[in-house]
mmCIF file of C-alpha atoms in Angstrom:
data_model
loop_
_atom_site.group_PDB
_atom_site.id
_atom_site.type_symbol
_atom_site.label_atom_id
_atom_site.label_comp_id
_atom_site.label_asym_id
_atom_site.label_seq_id
_atom_site.Cartn_x
_atom_site.Cartn_y
_atom_site.Cartn_z
ATOM 1 C CA UNK A 278 35.315 70.601 -85.201
ATOM 2 C CA UNK A 279 35.410 67.792 -87.763
ATOM 3 C CA UNK A 280 39.162 67.788 -88.406
ATOM 4 C CA UNK A 281 40.064 67.173 -84.731
ATOM 5 C CA UNK A 282 37.002 65.101 -83.719
ATOM 6 C CA UNK A 283 36.281 67.617 -80.944
ATOM 7 C CA UNK A 284 32.982 69.295 -80.300
ATOM 8 C CA UNK A 285 31.376 71.509 -77.701
ATOM 9 C CA UNK A 286 27.790 72.015 -76.657
ATOM 10 C CA UNK A 287 25.591 73.356 -73.881
ATOM 11 C CA UNK A 288 23.206 71.017 -72.107
ATOM 12 C CA UNK A 289 20.481 72.139 -69.722
ATOM 13 C CA UNK A 290 20.910 69.915 -66.654
ATOM 14 C CA UNK A 291 18.803 72.034 -64.290
ATOM 15 C CA UNK A 292 16.301 69.202 -63.812
ATOM 16 C CA UNK A 293 19.023 66.661 -63.008
ATOM 17 C CA UNK A 294 20.300 65.859 -59.545
ATOM 18 C CA UNK A 295 23.658 67.297 -58.505
ATOM 19 C CA UNK A 296 26.624 64.963 -58.258
ATOM 20 C CA UNK A 297 28.271 62.276 -60.403
ATOM 21 C CA UNK A 298 26.468 61.357 -63.626
ATOM 22 C CA UNK A 299 27.181 59.752 -66.970
ATOM 23 C CA UNK A 300 26.572 61.769 -70.098
ATOM 24 C CA UNK A 301 25.941 59.572 -73.108
ATOM 25 C CA UNK A 302 25.972 61.132 -76.562
ATOM 26 C CA UNK A 303 24.468 59.461 -79.619
ATOM 27 C CA UNK A 304 24.997 60.712 -83.146
ATOM 28 C CA UNK A 305 26.238 60.018 -86.642
ATOM 29 C CA UNK A 306 28.716 61.436 -89.085
ATOM 30 C CA UNK A 307 28.932 61.303 -92.838
ATOM 31 C CA UNK A 308 31.051 58.160 -92.566
ATOM 32 C CA UNK A 309 29.674 56.490 -89.391
ATOM 33 C CA UNK A 310 25.959 55.643 -89.119
ATOM 34 C CA UNK A 311 25.866 55.181 -85.341
ATOM 35 C CA UNK A 312 28.137 56.869 -82.868
ATOM 36 C CA UNK A 313 27.975 56.586 -79.095
ATOM 37 C CA UNK A 314 30.271 58.057 -76.493
ATOM 38 C CA UNK A 315 30.008 58.193 -72.692
ATOM 39 C CA UNK A 316 31.758 60.569 -70.356
ATOM 40 C CA UNK A 317 31.617 60.897 -66.561
ATOM 41 C CA UNK A 318 30.573 64.359 -65.385
ATOM 42 C CA UNK A 319 29.938 66.033 -62.047
ATOM 43 C CA UNK A 320 26.779 68.147 -62.209
ATOM 44 C CA UNK A 321 26.694 71.283 -60.097
ATOM 45 C CA UNK A 322 23.374 72.999 -60.689
ATOM 46 C CA UNK A 323 22.174 76.043 -58.810
ATOM 47 C CA UNK A 324 19.143 74.117 -57.540
ATOM 48 C CA UNK A 325 18.753 71.094 -55.311
ATOM 49 C CA UNK A 326 15.853 68.683 -54.907
ATOM 50 C CA UNK A 327 14.371 68.246 -51.432
ATOM 51 C CA UNK A 328 11.809 65.688 -50.298
ATOM 52 C CA UNK A 329 9.230 66.422 -47.631
ATOM 53 C CA UNK A 330 5.634 66.816 -46.568
ATOM 54 C CA UNK A 331 3.759 70.097 -46.097
ATOM 55 C CA UNK A 332 0.531 68.540 -44.809
ATOM 56 C CA UNK A 333 0.825 65.999 -41.976
ATOM 57 C CA UNK A 334 -1.600 65.343 -39.099
ATOM 58 C CA UNK A 335 -1.079 64.159 -35.530
ATOM 59 C CA UNK A 336 -3.123 62.795 -32.658
ATOM 60 C CA UNK A 337 -4.180 66.396 -31.928
ATOM 61 C CA UNK A 338 -6.654 66.174 -34.827
ATOM 62 C CA UNK A 339 -7.105 63.118 -37.050
ATOM 63 C CA UNK A 340 -3.634 61.516 -37.069
ATOM 64 C CA UNK A 341 -2.107 58.943 -34.737
ATOM 65 C CA UNK A 342 1.292 60.163 -33.461
ATOM 66 C CA UNK A 343 2.092 62.981 -31.061
ATOM 67 C CA UNK A 344 3.993 65.894 -32.668
ATOM 68 C CA UNK A 345 7.414 64.926 -31.242
ATOM 69 C CA UNK A 346 7.000 61.362 -32.532
ATOM 70 C CA UNK A 347 5.760 62.531 -35.937
ATOM 71 C CA UNK A 348 8.797 64.808 -36.364
ATOM 72 C CA UNK A 349 11.151 62.022 -35.288
ATOM 73 C CA UNK A 350 9.554 59.595 -37.748
ATOM 74 C CA UNK A 351 9.758 62.145 -40.605
ATOM 75 C CA UNK A 352 13.423 62.899 -39.896
ATOM 76 C CA UNK A 353 14.814 59.478 -38.915
ATOM 77 C CA UNK A 354 12.612 56.886 -40.637
ATOM 78 C CA UNK A 355 11.164 58.632 -43.694
ATOM 79 C CA UNK A 356 14.424 60.605 -44.127
ATOM 80 C CA UNK A 357 12.548 63.757 -45.190
ATOM 81 C CA UNK A 358 14.326 67.067 -45.729
ATOM 82 C CA UNK A 359 11.355 69.124 -44.525
ATOM 83 C CA UNK A 360 8.146 68.471 -42.632
ATOM 84 C CA UNK A 361 5.196 70.623 -41.604
ATOM 85 C CA UNK A 362 2.389 69.297 -39.448
ATOM 86 C CA UNK A 363 -0.999 70.676 -40.400
ATOM 87 C CA UNK A 364 -3.517 69.627 -37.765
ATOM 88 C CA UNK A 365 -7.076 70.927 -37.923
ATOM 89 C CA UNK A 366 -7.135 74.060 -35.779
ATOM 90 C CA UNK A 367 -10.683 73.322 -34.632
ATOM 91 C CA UNK A 368 -9.447 70.140 -32.923
ATOM 92 C CA UNK A 369 -6.690 71.661 -30.761
ATOM 93 C CA UNK A 370 -6.847 73.424 -27.428
ATOM 94 C CA UNK A 371 -4.328 76.052 -26.236
ATOM 95 C CA UNK A 372 -2.088 73.528 -24.427
ATOM 96 C CA UNK A 373 -1.876 71.327 -27.519
ATOM 97 C CA UNK A 374 -1.161 74.369 -29.704
ATOM 98 C CA UNK A 375 1.691 75.442 -27.398
ATOM 99 C CA UNK A 376 3.192 71.921 -27.469
ATOM 100 C CA UNK A 377 2.653 71.702 -31.228
ATOM 101 C CA UNK A 378 4.643 74.890 -31.887
ATOM 102 C CA UNK A 379 7.363 73.999 -29.396
ATOM 103 C CA UNK A 380 7.866 70.533 -30.890
ATOM 104 C CA UNK A 381 8.059 71.911 -34.443
ATOM 105 C CA UNK A 382 10.761 74.438 -33.606
ATOM 106 C CA UNK A 383 12.605 71.884 -31.465
ATOM 107 C CA UNK A 384 12.642 69.410 -34.401
ATOM 108 C CA UNK A 385 14.045 72.003 -36.828
ATOM 109 C CA UNK A 386 17.755 71.504 -37.607
ATOM 110 C CA UNK A 387 19.178 74.300 -39.719
ATOM 111 C CA UNK A 388 20.678 72.912 -42.914
ATOM 112 C CA UNK A 389 19.515 69.354 -42.143
ATOM 113 C CA UNK A 390 15.779 69.167 -41.418
ATOM 114 C CA UNK A 391 13.422 72.105 -41.990
ATOM 115 C CA UNK A 392 10.414 72.075 -39.733
ATOM 116 C CA UNK A 393 7.880 74.680 -38.611
ATOM 117 C CA UNK A 394 4.285 74.641 -37.355
ATOM 118 C CA UNK A 395 1.168 74.861 -39.470
ATOM 119 C CA UNK A 396 -2.596 74.682 -39.061
ATOM 120 C CA UNK A 397 -5.456 73.598 -41.287
ATOM 121 C CA UNK A 398 -8.541 75.821 -41.285
ATOM 122 C CA UNK A 399 -11.376 73.354 -41.877
ATOM 123 C CA UNK A 400 -14.780 74.546 -43.071
ATOM 124 C CA UNK A 401 -17.548 73.169 -45.309
ATOM 125 C CA UNK A 402 -16.444 75.303 -48.242
ATOM 126 C CA UNK A 403 -12.957 73.818 -48.112
ATOM 127 C CA UNK A 404 -9.761 73.513 -46.131
ATOM 128 C CA UNK A 405 -6.782 75.886 -46.123
ATOM 129 C CA UNK A 406 -3.281 75.370 -44.743
ATOM 130 C CA UNK A 407 -1.633 78.148 -42.760
ATOM 131 C CA UNK A 408 2.163 78.065 -42.612
ATOM 132 C CA UNK A 409 3.724 79.266 -39.329
ATOM 133 C CA UNK A 410 0.573 81.002 -38.099
ATOM 134 C CA UNK A 411 0.992 83.249 -35.035
ATOM 135 C CA UNK A 412 -2.203 81.930 -33.420
ATOM 136 C CA UNK A 413 -4.620 79.009 -33.578
ATOM 137 C CA UNK A 414 -7.637 81.342 -33.499
ATOM 138 C CA UNK A 415 -8.903 82.357 -36.950
ATOM 139 C CA UNK A 416 -12.187 83.834 -38.230
ATOM 140 C CA UNK A 417 -14.809 81.272 -39.201
ATOM 141 C CA UNK A 418 -16.088 83.149 -42.256
ATOM 142 C CA UNK A 419 -14.206 83.054 -45.562
ATOM 143 C CA UNK A 420 -13.754 86.810 -46.020
ATOM 144 C CA UNK A 421 -12.651 87.350 -42.425
ATOM 145 C CA UNK A 422 -10.283 84.391 -42.683
ATOM 146 C CA UNK A 423 -8.548 85.619 -45.838
ATOM 147 C CA UNK A 424 -8.256 89.143 -44.423
ATOM 148 C CA UNK A 425 -6.673 87.722 -41.254
ATOM 149 C CA UNK A 426 -4.172 85.777 -43.390
ATOM 150 C CA UNK A 427 -3.215 89.006 -45.195
ATOM 151 C CA UNK A 428 -2.989 90.917 -41.907
ATOM 152 C CA UNK A 429 -0.768 88.196 -40.382
ATOM 153 C CA UNK A 430 1.508 88.230 -43.458
ATOM 154 C CA UNK A 431 1.661 84.445 -43.707
ATOM 155 C CA UNK A 432 1.405 81.938 -46.549
ATOM 156 C CA UNK A 433 -1.906 80.117 -47.065
ATOM 157 C CA UNK A 434 -2.618 77.186 -49.411
ATOM 158 C CA UNK A 435 -6.071 75.908 -50.322
ATOM 159 C CA UNK A 436 -6.471 72.106 -50.091
ATOM 160 C CA UNK A 437 -9.170 69.834 -51.440
ATOM 161 C CA UNK A 438 -11.623 72.744 -51.748
ATOM 162 C CA UNK A 439 -15.330 72.319 -51.171
ATOM 163 C CA UNK A 440 -17.838 69.606 -50.628
ATOM 164 C CA UNK A 441 -19.012 69.584 -54.253
ATOM 165 C CA UNK A 442 -21.705 72.216 -53.644
ATOM 166 C CA UNK A 443 -19.836 75.016 -51.894
ATOM 167 C CA UNK A 444 -16.275 75.902 -52.855
ATOM 168 C CA UNK A 445 -13.719 78.679 -52.581
ATOM 169 C CA UNK A 446 -14.163 81.232 -55.343
#
C-alpha cells in the first residue's frame, strides 16, 4: 500500500532450508530508483533436506570396510542422515548376509540415522539395487528377477545399466 509504505507478498521458499534466513528485497518506486530492504525470517517449510547414500559397498563385495565400520563412518564421520549398503549379492555367503542385515538394523536410530540393508543384483545387462530385500537369493534371468521383485513387494532401482551392448529394456 503506497500511502503507508507497507506491502505484502507470497514467496515460495519450499526449496530453501528451514531455520533462520535473511530475506532481501530489491525494487524501485516512482520516486526512488533503487530500493533495498532486508528482514530476518524463520523459514518453516513442510519439507526437510537430508543427506545420505543409497549405494555403498563393504568388504563383503568390492568395498573395504566391514558393515559395522561402514555404518559407524557414515553416521559419525560423514554425518549422513541415511545410509544403505548395497553389496553385490553374488559376492556374499549366508553368514555374511545375516551379519549384513543385523548390522544395518543395529545402526538404525529412529529420527537420527536411517539405515536398512540392500543388495545389488549384478549381471552383464546391468545392475539393480534392491532395498530391504527379504533374501539374498534372486533369479539370474531378467524376467524372473523383476517378477521376484514384484512378488517380494520391494523397491528396485536400476544402476549404470548395461555393458554398452546389452541393456535393460
